[in-house]
């Protein structure tokens, strides 16, 4: 039995050796293996989920001894904020009830906070969480800014480049994400929470790191927060300089909710900052240089730090790598659990509905842009705009998409409707004066973001 115990200690030591990775390894030789685990360790196992190692039974003469814990660079529950979701800390008497909250899709549309004072879908999800009263909350993050069919962020960047976006509006967008993260923390802080990152590129990285307990999918990435520093865009150097500090400060505030230190948060949002780390026992000490003896994560002054799942696990940023929810719950110590799926359904139903309305709006816009035969079509055109405006008011993500894709705001729609009202009145006056008739063309107006429309 002593020989078997020695072999397990040797296997735990070998787990310390970092594997090949796209991140640049330090120039110095790899650090020596740390001292063996203490005599009071946890069950042996493979933290990557690749092997199924069985725990070692304690000798009969010393029944108080425990099997060895699997080695992990993830921070322990004792030195991070929030309630631990780990089975060893929760000590539940039955399989946990797990509520999944999706943070998935487009930033700003599928994922958004309150817009113009209107509640977001997350308000409804929070109410459902309280009604379901789960044991654990899982935030499932899966968002890459440029993957949507309509290229929402591509439109945003194009307008930034052309100085067509008010910087204050961009700042309010970051503030919106910060407020959403704060709301999820504040309203749900009584529940232990863990993040499962399938993909987090761009602003979505804020949510990946807004909680202290985090696992990643094998192909998951955390990258692209340098977009925060570039949001000023355009050609006004004074505005860029003034807003850079404010916006990076907002982003760092969200990251600090997860208990992350300045060296890490700076490197994630500022391309000019470097990042490496030392390992002190099981604690990761982040550095704002490339002199770390464990990993050099970012040595480029031109891009912000980015993490694959492998680097995140080996540096302790992530608690581990999990294939799916079942795998992650197993790593947390729960061979069985009950998944509450109502939050996913609330999220999916709402986003499917506003996207359906968006398709209807696009058809209305195409029809509106067609050449008008005569002024008798003016009331029909007005009805189109009124319907578009009504749907945009009902679905804030739709309103935001119309603004980015077509340059249409509620105020602009209102102006177009008023212009049509004037044209309708003029047509009616002409009709009374001439005793009827087709009325000819529709006169001027109706141009702007909607295209030709009436009176082309």
CSV table of N, CA and C in Angstrom, one decimal, residues 39-43 56-58 62-69:
chain,number,residue,atom,x,y,z
A,39,UNK,N,0.0,15.6,3.6
A,39,UNK,CA,-0.4,14.3,3.9
A,39,UNK,C,-1.9,14.1,4.0
A,40,UNK,N,-2.6,15.3,3.9
A,40,UNK,CA,-4.1,15.2,4.1
A,40,UNK,C,-4.8,15.7,2.8
A,41,UNK,N,-4.5,14.9,1.7
A,41,UNK,CA,-5.0,15.3,0.4
A,41,UNK,C,-6.4,14.8,0.0
A,42,UNK,N,-6.8,15.2,-1.3
A,42,UNK,CA,-8.1,14.9,-1.8
A,42,UNK,C,-8.1,13.7,-2.8
A,43,UNK,N,-9.2,13.2,-3.4
A,43,UNK,CA,-9.1,12.0,-4.3
A,43,UNK,C,-8.3,12.2,-5.5
A,56,UNK,N,-7.3,6.2,-3.9
A,56,UNK,CA,-6.5,5.1,-3.1
A,56,UNK,C,-7.2,5.0,-1.8
A,57,UNK,N,-7.5,3.8,-1.4
A,57,UNK,CA,-8.0,3.5,-0.1
A,57,UNK,C,-7.0,3.8,1.0
A,58,UNK,N,-7.4,4.3,2.1
A,58,UNK,CA,-6.5,4.6,3.2
A,58,UNK,C,-6.2,3.3,3.9
A,62,UNK,N,-4.8,3.5,9.7
A,62,UNK,CA,-5.0,5.0,9.9
A,62,UNK,C,-6.3,5.4,9.2
A,63,UNK,N,-7.5,5.0,9.7
A,63,UNK,CA,-8.7,5.3,9.0
A,63,UNK,C,-9.0,6.8,8.8
A,64,UNK,N,-8.3,7.7,9.5
A,64,UNK,CA,-8.6,9.1,9.4
A,64,UNK,C,-7.9,9.7,8.1
A,65,UNK,N,-7.0,9.0,7.5
A,65,UNK,CA,-6.3,9.5,6.3
A,65,UNK,C,-7.2,9.5,5.2
A,66,UNK,N,-7.0,10.5,4.3
A,66,UNK,CA,-7.9,10.7,3.1
A,66,UNK,C,-7.1,10.5,1.8
A,67,UNK,N,-7.8,10.1,0.7
A,67,UNK,CA,-7.0,9.9,-0.6
A,67,UNK,C,-6.5,11.3,-1.0
A,68,UNK,N,-5.6,11.2,-2.0
A,68,UNK,CA,-4.9,12.4,-2.5
A,68,UNK,C,-5.9,13.2,-3.4
A,69,UNK,N,-5.8,14.6,-3.3
A,69,UNK,CA,-6.6,15.4,-4.1
A,69,UNK,C,-5.9,15.5,-5.5
